[in-house]
PDB file of C-alpha atoms and ligand atoms in Angstrom:
ATOM      1  CA  MET A   1     -29.765   0.852 -40.615  1.00 94.00           C
ATOM      2  CA  LYS A   2     -27.302   0.907 -43.488  1.00 97.00           C
ATOM      3  CA  ILE A   3     -28.926   0.013 -46.765  1.00 98.00           C
ATOM      4  CA  ILE A   4     -27.840   0.115 -50.379  1.00 98.00           C
ATOM      5  CA  LEU A   5     -30.257   0.244 -53.290  1.00 98.00           C
ATOM      6  CA  LEU A   6     -28.789  -1.519 -56.311  1.00 98.00           C
ATOM      7  CA  GLY A   7     -30.202  -1.797 -59.791  1.00 98.00           C
ATOM      8  CA  PRO A   8     -30.110  -0.537 -63.360  1.00 98.00           C
ATOM      9  CA  PRO A   9     -30.742   3.076 -64.360  1.00 98.00           C
ATOM     10  CA  GLY A  10     -34.420   3.903 -63.997  1.00 97.00           C
ATOM     11  CA  CYS A  11     -35.258   0.924 -61.767  1.00 98.00           C
ATOM     12  CA  GLY A  12     -36.665   3.308 -59.143  1.00 98.00           C
ATOM     13  CA  LYS A  13     -33.767   3.706 -56.686  1.00 98.00           C
ATOM     14  CA  GLY A  14     -34.338   7.428 -56.253  1.00 97.00           C
ATOM     15  CA  THR A  15     -38.145   7.157 -56.101  1.00 96.00           C
ATOM     16  CA  GLN A  16     -37.996   4.462 -53.418  1.00 98.00           C
ATOM     17  CA  ALA A  17     -35.104   6.059 -51.485  1.00 97.00           C
ATOM     18  CA  LYS A  18     -37.087   9.255 -51.021  1.00 95.00           C
ATOM     19  CA  SER A  19     -40.019   7.369 -49.431  1.00 96.00           C
ATOM     20  CA  LEU A  20     -37.707   5.185 -47.335  1.00 97.00           C
ATOM     21  CA  MET A  21     -35.973   8.293 -46.038  1.00 96.00           C
ATOM     22  CA  GLU A  22     -39.317   9.632 -44.783  1.00 96.00           C
ATOM     23  CA  LYS A  23     -40.373   6.333 -43.223  1.00 97.00           C
ATOM     24  CA  TYR A  24     -37.118   5.498 -41.449  1.00 97.00           C
ATOM     25  CA  ARG A  25     -35.872   9.077 -40.882  1.00 97.00           C
ATOM     26  CA  ILE A  26     -32.418   8.386 -42.296  1.00 98.00           C
ATOM     27  CA  PRO A  27     -30.813  10.304 -45.171  1.00 98.00           C
ATOM     28  CA  GLN A  28     -30.748   9.270 -48.818  1.00 97.00           C
ATOM     29  CA  ILE A  29     -27.257   9.587 -50.239  1.00 98.00           C
ATOM     30  CA  SER A  30     -27.457   9.734 -54.008  1.00 97.00           C
ATOM     31  CA  THR A  31     -24.094  10.099 -55.717  1.00 98.00           C
ATOM     32  CA  GLY A  32     -25.966  11.000 -58.931  1.00 97.00           C
ATOM     33  CA  ASP A  33     -27.728  13.941 -57.196  1.00 95.00           C
ATOM     34  CA  ILE A  34     -24.485  15.102 -55.538  1.00 96.00           C
ATOM     35  CA  LEU A  35     -22.639  14.956 -58.869  1.00 97.00           C
ATOM     36  CA  ARG A  36     -25.452  16.725 -60.782  1.00 95.00           C
ATOM     37  CA  SER A  37     -25.447  19.572 -58.305  1.00 93.00           C
ATOM     38  CA  ALA A  38     -21.632  19.821 -58.606  1.00 96.00           C
ATOM     39  CA  VAL A  39     -22.021  19.993 -62.402  1.00 96.00           C
ATOM     40  CA  SER A  40     -24.660  22.704 -62.205  1.00 94.00           C
ATOM     41  CA  ASP A  41     -22.532  24.725 -59.723  1.00 96.00           C
ATOM     42  CA  GLN A  42     -19.450  24.176 -61.954  1.00 97.00           C
ATOM     43  CA  THR A  43     -17.299  23.131 -58.999  1.00 97.00           C
ATOM     44  CA  PRO A  44     -13.917  21.443 -59.709  1.00 96.00           C
ATOM     45  CA  LEU A  45     -15.620  18.058 -59.087  1.00 96.00           C
ATOM     46  CA  GLY A  46     -18.496  18.968 -61.418  1.00 97.00           C
ATOM     47  CA  ILE A  47     -16.105  20.049 -64.177  1.00 97.00           C
ATOM     48  CA  LYS A  48     -14.292  16.697 -63.948  1.00 97.00           C
ATOM     49  CA  ALA A  49     -17.502  14.645 -63.775  1.00 98.00           C
ATOM     50  CA  LYS A  50     -19.608  16.292 -66.500  1.00 98.00           C
ATOM     51  CA  GLY A  51     -18.165  14.537 -69.565  1.00 97.00           C
ATOM     52  CA  PHE A  52     -18.510  11.088 -68.017  1.00 98.00           C
ATOM     53  CA  MET A  53     -22.092  11.733 -66.908  1.00 98.00           C
ATOM     54  CA  ASP A  54     -23.268  13.215 -70.211  1.00 97.00           C
ATOM     55  CA  ASN A  55     -22.014  10.087 -72.013  1.00 97.00           C
ATOM     56  CA  GLY A  56     -23.504   7.686 -69.485  1.00 98.00           C
ATOM     57  CA  GLU A  57     -20.090   6.508 -68.307  1.00 98.00           C
ATOM     58  CA  LEU A  58     -19.108   6.122 -64.664  1.00 98.00           C
ATOM     59  CA  VAL A  59     -17.157   8.874 -62.933  1.00 98.00           C
ATOM     60  CA  PRO A  60     -13.771   7.480 -61.753  1.00 98.00           C
ATOM     61  CA  ASP A  61     -13.919   5.557 -58.454  1.00 98.00           C
ATOM     62  CA  ASP A  62     -11.482   7.776 -56.531  1.00 96.00           C
ATOM     63  CA  LEU A  63     -13.686  10.860 -57.054  1.00 96.00           C
ATOM     64  CA  VAL A  64     -16.947   9.232 -55.930  1.00 98.00           C
ATOM     65  CA  VAL A  65     -15.395   7.324 -53.034  1.00 97.00           C
ATOM     66  CA  GLN A  66     -14.074  10.611 -51.612  1.00 95.00           C
ATOM     67  CA  ILE A  67     -17.501  12.266 -51.833  1.00 95.00           C
ATOM     68  CA  VAL A  68     -19.254   9.385 -50.078  1.00 97.00           C
ATOM     69  CA  GLU A  69     -16.666   8.957 -47.323  1.00 95.00           C
ATOM     70  CA  LYS A  70     -16.962  12.656 -46.511  1.00 95.00           C
ATOM     71  CA  ARG A  71     -20.778  12.589 -46.604  1.00 97.00           C
ATOM     72  CA  LEU A  72     -21.037   9.538 -44.316  1.00 97.00           C
ATOM     73  CA  LYS A  73     -19.091  11.374 -41.603  1.00 95.00           C
ATOM     74  CA  GLU A  74     -21.843  13.984 -41.264  1.00 97.00           C
ATOM     75  CA  PRO A  75     -23.936  13.715 -38.088  1.00 97.00           C
ATOM     76  CA  ASP A  76     -27.230  12.908 -39.837  1.00 97.00           C
ATOM     77  CA  CYS A  77     -25.729   9.557 -40.938  1.00 97.00           C
ATOM     78  CA  SER A  78     -25.131   8.374 -37.380  1.00 95.00           C
ATOM     79  CA  ARG A  79     -28.411   6.362 -37.250  1.00 94.00           C
ATOM     80  CA  GLY A  80     -27.940   4.934 -40.719  1.00 97.00           C
ATOM     81  CA  PHE A  81     -28.459   5.892 -44.360  1.00 98.00           C
ATOM     82  CA  ILE A  82     -29.728   4.739 -47.729  1.00 98.00           C
ATOM     83  CA  LEU A  83     -27.100   4.664 -50.449  1.00 98.00           C
ATOM     84  CA  ASP A  84     -28.646   5.292 -53.873  1.00 98.00           C
ATOM     85  CA  GLY A  85     -26.315   4.705 -56.810  1.00 97.00           C
ATOM     86  CA  PHE A  86     -23.222   3.863 -54.756  1.00 98.00           C
ATOM     87  CA  PRO A  87     -21.284   1.549 -54.742  1.00 98.00           C
ATOM     88  CA  ARG A  88     -21.412   1.035 -58.460  1.00 98.00           C
ATOM     89  CA  THR A  89     -18.266  -1.027 -58.981  1.00 98.00           C
ATOM     90  CA  VAL A  90     -16.654  -3.791 -56.939  1.00 98.00           C
ATOM     91  CA  GLY A  91     -13.755  -1.351 -56.347  1.00 98.00           C
ATOM     92  CA  GLN A  92     -16.145   1.164 -54.743  1.00 98.00           C
ATOM     93  CA  ALA A  93     -17.692  -1.553 -52.556  1.00 98.00           C
ATOM     94  CA  GLU A  94     -14.236  -2.655 -51.407  1.00 97.00           C
ATOM     95  CA  SER A  95     -13.258   0.925 -50.551  1.00 97.00           C
ATOM     96  CA  LEU A  96     -16.447   1.342 -48.526  1.00 96.00           C
ATOM     97  CA  GLU A  97     -15.728  -1.841 -46.629  1.00 96.00           C
ATOM     98  CA  LYS A  98     -12.106  -0.795 -46.025  1.00 96.00           C
ATOM     99  CA  SER A  99     -13.293   2.511 -44.569  1.00 95.00           C
ATOM    100  CA  GLY A 100     -15.136   0.465 -41.918  1.00 94.00           C
ATOM    101  CA  VAL A 101     -18.694   0.813 -43.210  1.00 94.00           C
ATOM    102  CA  LEU A 102     -20.578  -2.476 -42.880  1.00 92.00           C
ATOM    103  CA  LEU A 103     -23.944  -2.611 -44.611  1.00 95.00           C
ATOM    104  CA  ASP A 104     -27.055  -4.349 -43.297  1.00 97.00           C
ATOM    105  CA  ALA A 105     -28.541  -5.108 -46.700  1.00 98.00           C
ATOM    106  CA  ALA A 106     -28.056  -4.601 -50.424  1.00 98.00           C
ATOM    107  CA  ILE A 107     -31.472  -4.472 -52.069  1.00 98.00           C
ATOM    108  CA  SER A 108     -31.386  -5.166 -55.789  1.00 98.00           C
ATOM    109  CA  ILE A 109     -34.390  -3.847 -57.753  1.00 98.00           C
ATOM    110  CA  GLU A 110     -34.943  -5.789 -60.982  1.00 98.00           C
ATOM    111  CA  VAL A 111     -36.602  -4.187 -64.007  1.00 98.00           C
ATOM    112  CA  PRO A 112     -36.443  -5.379 -67.649  1.00 97.00           C
ATOM    113  CA  ASP A 113     -34.698  -3.169 -70.231  1.00 96.00           C
ATOM    114  CA  ASP A 114     -37.830  -2.315 -72.280  1.00 96.00           C
ATOM    115  CA  GLU A 115     -39.554  -0.949 -69.156  1.00 97.00           C
ATOM    116  CA  ILE A 116     -36.417   1.072 -68.299  1.00 97.00           C
ATOM    117  CA  MET A 117     -36.454   2.719 -71.732  1.00 96.00           C
ATOM    118  CA  LYS A 118     -40.093   3.823 -71.142  1.00 97.00           C
ATOM    119  CA  ARG A 119     -39.410   5.066 -67.634  1.00 97.00           C
ATOM    120  CA  LEU A 120     -36.393   7.167 -68.544  1.00 96.00           C
ATOM    121  CA  ALA A 121     -37.922   8.607 -71.716  1.00 95.00           C
ATOM    122  CA  GLY A 122     -40.768  10.083 -69.643  1.00 96.00           C
ATOM    123  CA  ARG A 123     -38.905  11.013 -66.477  1.00 97.00           C
ATOM    124  CA  ARG A 124     -38.903  14.611 -65.301  1.00 97.00           C
ATOM    125  CA  THR A 125     -36.695  15.768 -62.412  1.00 95.00           C
ATOM    126  CA  CYS A 126     -37.022  18.840 -60.180  1.00 96.00           C
ATOM    127  CA  ARG A 127     -34.154  21.303 -60.614  1.00 93.00           C
ATOM    128  CA  LYS A 128     -34.282  22.332 -56.977  1.00 93.00           C
ATOM    129  CA  CYS A 129     -35.181  19.318 -54.794  1.00 93.00           C
ATOM    130  CA  SER A 130     -34.440  16.522 -57.345  1.00 92.00           C
ATOM    131  CA  ALA A 131     -37.876  14.887 -56.861  1.00 94.00           C
ATOM    132  CA  MET A 132     -38.737  12.551 -59.755  1.00 95.00           C
ATOM    133  CA  TYR A 133     -41.911  12.362 -61.816  1.00 97.00           C
ATOM    134  CA  HIS A 134     -43.019  10.523 -64.928  1.00 97.00           C
ATOM    135  CA  ILE A 135     -45.218  12.185 -67.527  1.00 96.00           C
ATOM    136  CA  MET A 136     -47.450   9.075 -67.675  1.00 96.00           C
ATOM    137  CA  PHE A 137     -46.709   6.833 -64.686  1.00 95.00           C
ATOM    138  CA  ASP A 138     -46.332   9.466 -61.940  1.00 96.00           C
ATOM    139  CA  PRO A 139     -47.256  12.914 -63.247  1.00 97.00           C
ATOM    140  CA  PRO A 140     -47.018  16.111 -61.177  1.00 98.00           C
ATOM    141  CA  GLU A 141     -50.267  17.926 -60.385  1.00 98.00           C
ATOM    142  CA  LYS A 142     -49.275  20.845 -62.638  1.00 98.00           C
ATOM    143  CA  GLU A 143     -47.349  20.001 -65.824  1.00 97.00           C
ATOM    144  CA  GLY A 144     -43.662  20.933 -65.614  1.00 97.00           C
ATOM    145  CA  ILE A 145     -43.849  22.041 -61.948  1.00 98.00           C
ATOM    146  CA  CYS A 146     -42.662  20.148 -58.847  1.00 98.00           C
ATOM    147  CA  ASP A 147     -45.489  19.324 -56.387  1.00 98.00           C
ATOM    148  CA  LYS A 148     -43.124  19.557 -53.432  1.00 97.00           C
ATOM    149  CA  CYS A 149     -41.294  22.852 -54.025  1.00 98.00           C
ATOM    150  CA  GLN A 150     -43.024  24.443 -57.060  1.00 98.00           C
ATOM    151  CA  SER A 151     -39.733  24.614 -59.026  1.00 98.00           C
ATOM    152  CA  GLU A 152     -39.258  23.783 -62.684  1.00 98.00           C
ATOM    153  CA  LEU A 153     -39.018  20.167 -63.864  1.00 98.00           C
ATOM    154  CA  TYR A 154     -36.401  19.255 -66.486  1.00 96.00           C
ATOM    155  CA  GLN A 155     -35.293  16.252 -68.515  1.00 96.00           C
ATOM    156  CA  ARG A 156     -31.859  14.892 -67.599  1.00 95.00           C
ATOM    157  CA  VAL A 157     -29.312  15.085 -70.459  1.00 94.00           C
ATOM    158  CA  ASP A 158     -28.377  11.446 -69.876  1.00 97.00           C
ATOM    159  CA  ASP A 159     -32.002  10.343 -70.410  1.00 96.00           C
ATOM    160  CA  LYS A 160     -31.623  10.539 -74.212  1.00 93.00           C
ATOM    161  CA  GLU A 161     -32.302   7.131 -75.784  1.00 93.00           C
ATOM    162  CA  GLU A 162     -28.723   6.560 -77.017  1.00 95.00           C
ATOM    163  CA  THR A 163     -27.240   7.519 -73.650  1.00 97.00           C
ATOM    164  CA  VAL A 164     -29.677   5.286 -71.755  1.00 97.00           C
ATOM    165  CA  LYS A 165     -28.581   2.356 -73.956  1.00 97.00           C
ATOM    166  CA  ASN A 166     -24.974   3.047 -73.010  1.00 98.00           C
ATOM    167  CA  ARG A 167     -25.866   3.378 -69.310  1.00 98.00           C
ATOM    168  CA  LEU A 168     -27.443  -0.080 -69.492  1.00 98.00           C
ATOM    169  CA  ILE A 169     -24.270  -1.544 -71.025  1.00 98.00           C
ATOM    170  CA  VAL A 170     -22.164   0.166 -68.357  1.00 98.00           C
ATOM    171  CA  TYR A 171     -24.519  -1.225 -65.697  1.00 98.00           C
ATOM    172  CA  ARG A 172     -24.195  -4.805 -66.995  1.00 98.00           C
ATOM    173  CA  ASN A 173     -20.409  -4.625 -67.263  1.00 98.00           C
ATOM    174  CA  GLN A 174     -19.406  -2.626 -64.213  1.00 98.00           C
ATOM    175  CA  THR A 175     -22.234  -2.666 -61.662  1.00 98.00           C
ATOM    176  CA  GLU A 176     -24.001  -6.008 -62.068  1.00 98.00           C
ATOM    177  CA  PRO A 177     -20.979  -7.942 -60.692  1.00 98.00           C
ATOM    178  CA  LEU A 178     -21.897  -6.362 -57.331  1.00 98.00           C
ATOM    179  CA  ILE A 179     -24.972  -8.597 -57.154  1.00 98.00           C
ATOM    180  CA  GLU A 180     -22.737 -11.659 -56.881  1.00 98.00           C
ATOM    181  CA  TRP A 181     -20.378  -9.780 -54.554  1.00 97.00           C
ATOM    182  CA  TYR A 182     -23.143  -8.930 -52.029  1.00 98.00           C
ATOM    183  CA  SER A 183     -24.693 -12.351 -52.433  1.00 98.00           C
ATOM    184  CA  SER A 184     -21.406 -13.977 -51.426  1.00 97.00           C
ATOM    185  CA  LYS A 185     -21.519 -11.851 -48.265  1.00 96.00           C
ATOM    186  CA  ASN A 186     -25.124 -12.912 -47.543  1.00 97.00           C
ATOM    187  CA  LYS A 187     -26.347  -9.323 -47.802  1.00 98.00           C
ATOM    188  CA  LEU A 188     -28.318  -9.536 -51.026  1.00 98.00           C
ATOM    189  CA  HIS A 189     -32.121  -9.199 -51.245  1.00 98.00           C
ATOM    190  CA  THR A 190     -33.782  -9.143 -54.646  1.00 98.00           C
ATOM    191  CA  ILE A 191     -37.022  -7.247 -55.279  1.00 98.00           C
ATOM    192  CA  LYS A 192     -39.218  -7.255 -58.361  1.00 98.00           C
ATOM    193  CA  GLY A 193     -39.112  -3.646 -59.586  1.00 98.00           C
ATOM    194  CA  THR A 194     -42.240  -3.741 -61.757  1.00 98.00           C
ATOM    195  CA  GLY A 195     -45.708  -3.015 -60.415  1.00 97.00           C
ATOM    196  CA  SER A 196     -46.911   0.093 -58.605  1.00 97.00           C
ATOM    197  CA  ILE A 197     -44.479   2.356 -56.747  1.00 96.00           C
ATOM    198  CA  LYS A 198     -46.435   1.597 -53.559  1.00 97.00           C
ATOM    199  CA  GLU A 199     -46.263  -2.196 -53.996  1.00 98.00           C
ATOM    200  CA  ILE A 200     -42.510  -2.053 -54.538  1.00 98.00           C
ATOM    201  CA  PHE A 201     -42.150   0.198 -51.492  1.00 98.00           C
ATOM    202  CA  ASN A 202     -44.064  -2.326 -49.355  1.00 98.00           C
ATOM    203  CA  ASN A 203     -41.836  -5.159 -50.570  1.00 98.00           C
ATOM    204  CA  ILE A 204     -38.692  -3.187 -49.726  1.00 98.00           C
ATOM    205  CA  THR A 205     -39.898  -2.242 -46.234  1.00 98.00           C
ATOM    206  CA  GLU A 206     -40.783  -5.876 -45.600  1.00 97.00           C
ATOM    207  CA  VAL A 207     -37.154  -6.782 -46.323  1.00 97.00           C
ATOM    208  CA  ILE A 208     -35.809  -3.952 -44.148  1.00 97.00           C
ATOM    209  CA  ASP A 209     -38.124  -4.776 -41.241  1.00 97.00           C
ATOM    210  CA  SER A 210     -37.010  -8.418 -41.339  1.00 95.00           C
ATOM    211  CA  ILE A 211     -33.295  -7.606 -40.949  1.00 91.00           C
TER     212      ILE A 211
HETATM  213  P1  AP5 B 301     -27.627   8.201 -61.160  1.00 75.47           P
HETATM  214  O1  AP5 B 301     -28.251   9.501 -60.965  1.00 75.47           O
HETATM  215  O2  AP5 B 301     -27.378   7.330 -59.999  1.00 75.47           O
HETATM  216  O3  AP5 B 301     -28.463   7.430 -62.277  1.00 75.47           O
HETATM  217  P2  AP5 B 301     -28.835   5.881 -62.490  1.00 75.47           P
HETATM  218  O4  AP5 B 301     -28.239   4.863 -61.614  1.00 75.47           O
HETATM  219  O5  AP5 B 301     -28.603   5.689 -63.919  1.00 75.47           O
HETATM  220  O6  AP5 B 301     -30.288   5.803 -62.045  1.00 75.47           O
HETATM  221  P3  AP5 B 301     -31.407   6.814 -62.274  1.00 75.47           P
HETATM  222  O7  AP5 B 301     -31.300   7.954 -61.322  1.00 75.47           O
HETATM  223  O8  AP5 B 301     -31.480   7.157 -63.739  1.00 75.47           O
HETATM  224  O9  AP5 B 301     -32.702   5.921 -61.975  1.00 75.47           O
HETATM  225  P4  AP5 B 301     -33.379   5.528 -60.590  1.00 75.47           P
HETATM  226  O10 AP5 B 301     -33.119   4.087 -60.336  1.00 75.47           O
HETATM  227  O11 AP5 B 301     -33.052   6.497 -59.511  1.00 75.47           O
HETATM  228  O12 AP5 B 301     -34.904   5.663 -61.025  1.00 75.47           O
HETATM  229  P5  AP5 B 301     -35.998   6.781 -60.642  1.00 75.47           P
HETATM  230  O13 AP5 B 301     -36.474   6.570 -59.254  1.00 75.47           O
HETATM  231  O14 AP5 B 301     -35.540   8.134 -61.037  1.00 75.47           O
HETATM  232  O15 AP5 B 301     -26.237   8.382 -61.910  1.00 75.47           O
HETATM  233  C1  AP5 B 301     -26.114   9.260 -63.004  1.00 75.47           C
HETATM  234  C2  AP5 B 301     -24.659   9.325 -63.463  1.00 75.47           C
HETATM  235  O16 AP5 B 301     -23.837   9.836 -62.398  1.00 75.47           O
HETATM  236  C3  AP5 B 301     -24.016   7.975 -63.819  1.00 75.47           C
HETATM  237  O17 AP5 B 301     -24.274   7.617 -65.165  1.00 75.47           O
HETATM  238  C4  AP5 B 301     -22.540   8.276 -63.572  1.00 75.47           C
HETATM  239  O18 AP5 B 301     -21.988   9.038 -64.622  1.00 75.47           O
HETATM  240  C5  AP5 B 301     -22.582   9.167 -62.337  1.00 75.47           C
HETATM  241  N1  AP5 B 301     -22.526   8.378 -61.079  1.00 75.47           N
HETATM  242  C6  AP5 B 301     -23.467   8.338 -60.103  1.00 75.47           C
HETATM  243  N2  AP5 B 301     -23.088   7.532 -59.104  1.00 75.47           N
HETATM  244  C7  AP5 B 301     -21.862   7.040 -59.457  1.00 75.47           C
HETATM  245  C8  AP5 B 301     -20.955   6.151 -58.836  1.00 75.47           C
HETATM  246  N3  AP5 B 301     -21.217   5.582 -57.650  1.00 75.47           N
HETATM  247  N4  AP5 B 301     -19.807   5.868 -59.493  1.00 75.47           N
HETATM  248  C9  AP5 B 301     -19.497   6.433 -60.670  1.00 75.47           C
HETATM  249  N5  AP5 B 301     -20.321   7.289 -61.325  1.00 75.47           N
HETATM  250  C10 AP5 B 301     -21.493   7.594 -60.712  1.00 75.47           C
HETATM  251  O19 AP5 B 301     -37.196   6.321 -61.629  1.00 75.47           O
HETATM  252  C11 AP5 B 301     -37.074   6.476 -63.033  1.00 75.47           C
HETATM  253  C12 AP5 B 301     -38.414   6.908 -63.639  1.00 75.47           C
HETATM  254  O20 AP5 B 301     -39.349   5.840 -63.493  1.00 75.47           O
HETATM  255  C13 AP5 B 301     -39.063   8.123 -62.955  1.00 75.47           C
HETATM  256  O21 AP5 B 301     -39.682   8.894 -63.927  1.00 75.47           O
HETATM  257  C14 AP5 B 301     -40.102   7.513 -62.005  1.00 75.47           C
HETATM  258  O22 AP5 B 301     -41.193   8.378 -61.808  1.00 75.47           O
HETATM  259  C15 AP5 B 301     -40.501   6.245 -62.764  1.00 75.47           C
HETATM  260  N6  AP5 B 301     -40.866   5.126 -61.903  1.00 75.47           N
HETATM  261  C16 AP5 B 301     -40.282   4.747 -60.722  1.00 75.47           C
HETATM  262  N7  AP5 B 301     -40.859   3.638 -60.221  1.00 75.47           N
HETATM  263  C17 AP5 B 301     -41.834   3.292 -61.118  1.00 75.47           C
HETATM  264  C18 AP5 B 301     -42.782   2.233 -61.156  1.00 75.47           C
HETATM  265  N8  AP5 B 301     -42.852   1.299 -60.188  1.00 75.47           N
HETATM  266  N9  AP5 B 301     -43.626   2.174 -62.230  1.00 75.47           N
HETATM  267  C19 AP5 B 301     -43.570   3.117 -63.211  1.00 75.47           C
HETATM  268  N10 AP5 B 301     -42.692   4.141 -63.212  1.00 75.47           N
HETATM  269  C20 AP5 B 301     -41.826   4.235 -62.177  1.00 75.47           C
HETATM  270 MG1   MG B 302     -31.738   8.140 -59.353  1.00 75.47          MG
HETATM  271 ZN1   ZN B 303     -38.893  20.131 -56.162  1.00 75.47          ZN
END
């Protein structure tokens, strides 16, 4: 089962991917999480990526394509995977296809911009396990502490209002063309991304179970 979750920043890709991973027992591959951990470890990749990420710009294709190709060769991907935040440009999608990876479905989660601004302003992320919370919509049991691993929650630097606005522009210009691209390959499924996290999850699993 090879699935990609597409959609604007804050549409719920990470939230849904984590539940899908538990249900289907396949890994979530989030290029954002991989890059953030490279930045925090100050690896050569992290040093190159940091400036792009802090400004809400995309990291160059060649860097991300390499990370994903390497990750997909690991044994836990043999039964399938959920790609969260990759591909993000038509170039990345073409590279994935050239490397022989054929997807079963691209699921596009649609959320209006005003809702995205609210979601990202209140998001909190776990430093250790990268679980997501929202101070109003999905709060942790204890303020500032991850329910799953008891580590500290933080606010992503790219969740500042100005940076979110830029991420939305980048999404429209560079990522949205993928919707047409997957549609032309008959792989596209569109899901309404507003409503409860559970409702959206049920709609996504309905799509996956029908493939
Ligand atoms: P990345 O980490 O992928 O960020 P993104 O795509 O901007 O998406 P987010 O992680 O912000 O949102 P999400 O859709 O996962 O939403 P979430 O579930 O957290 O990328 C970050 C950066 O890395 C990029 O800007 C770029 O620089 C670089 N990068 C990454 N991949 C790249 C690539 N392939 N190529 C080049 N560069 C790349 O939910 C958001 C909030 O909403 C949470 O607080 C959550 O609790 C809440 N929420 C979720 N669902 C609901 C709901 N139904 N109702 C109410 N609240 C909800
Ligand atoms: Mg995410
Ligand atoms: Zn945690």
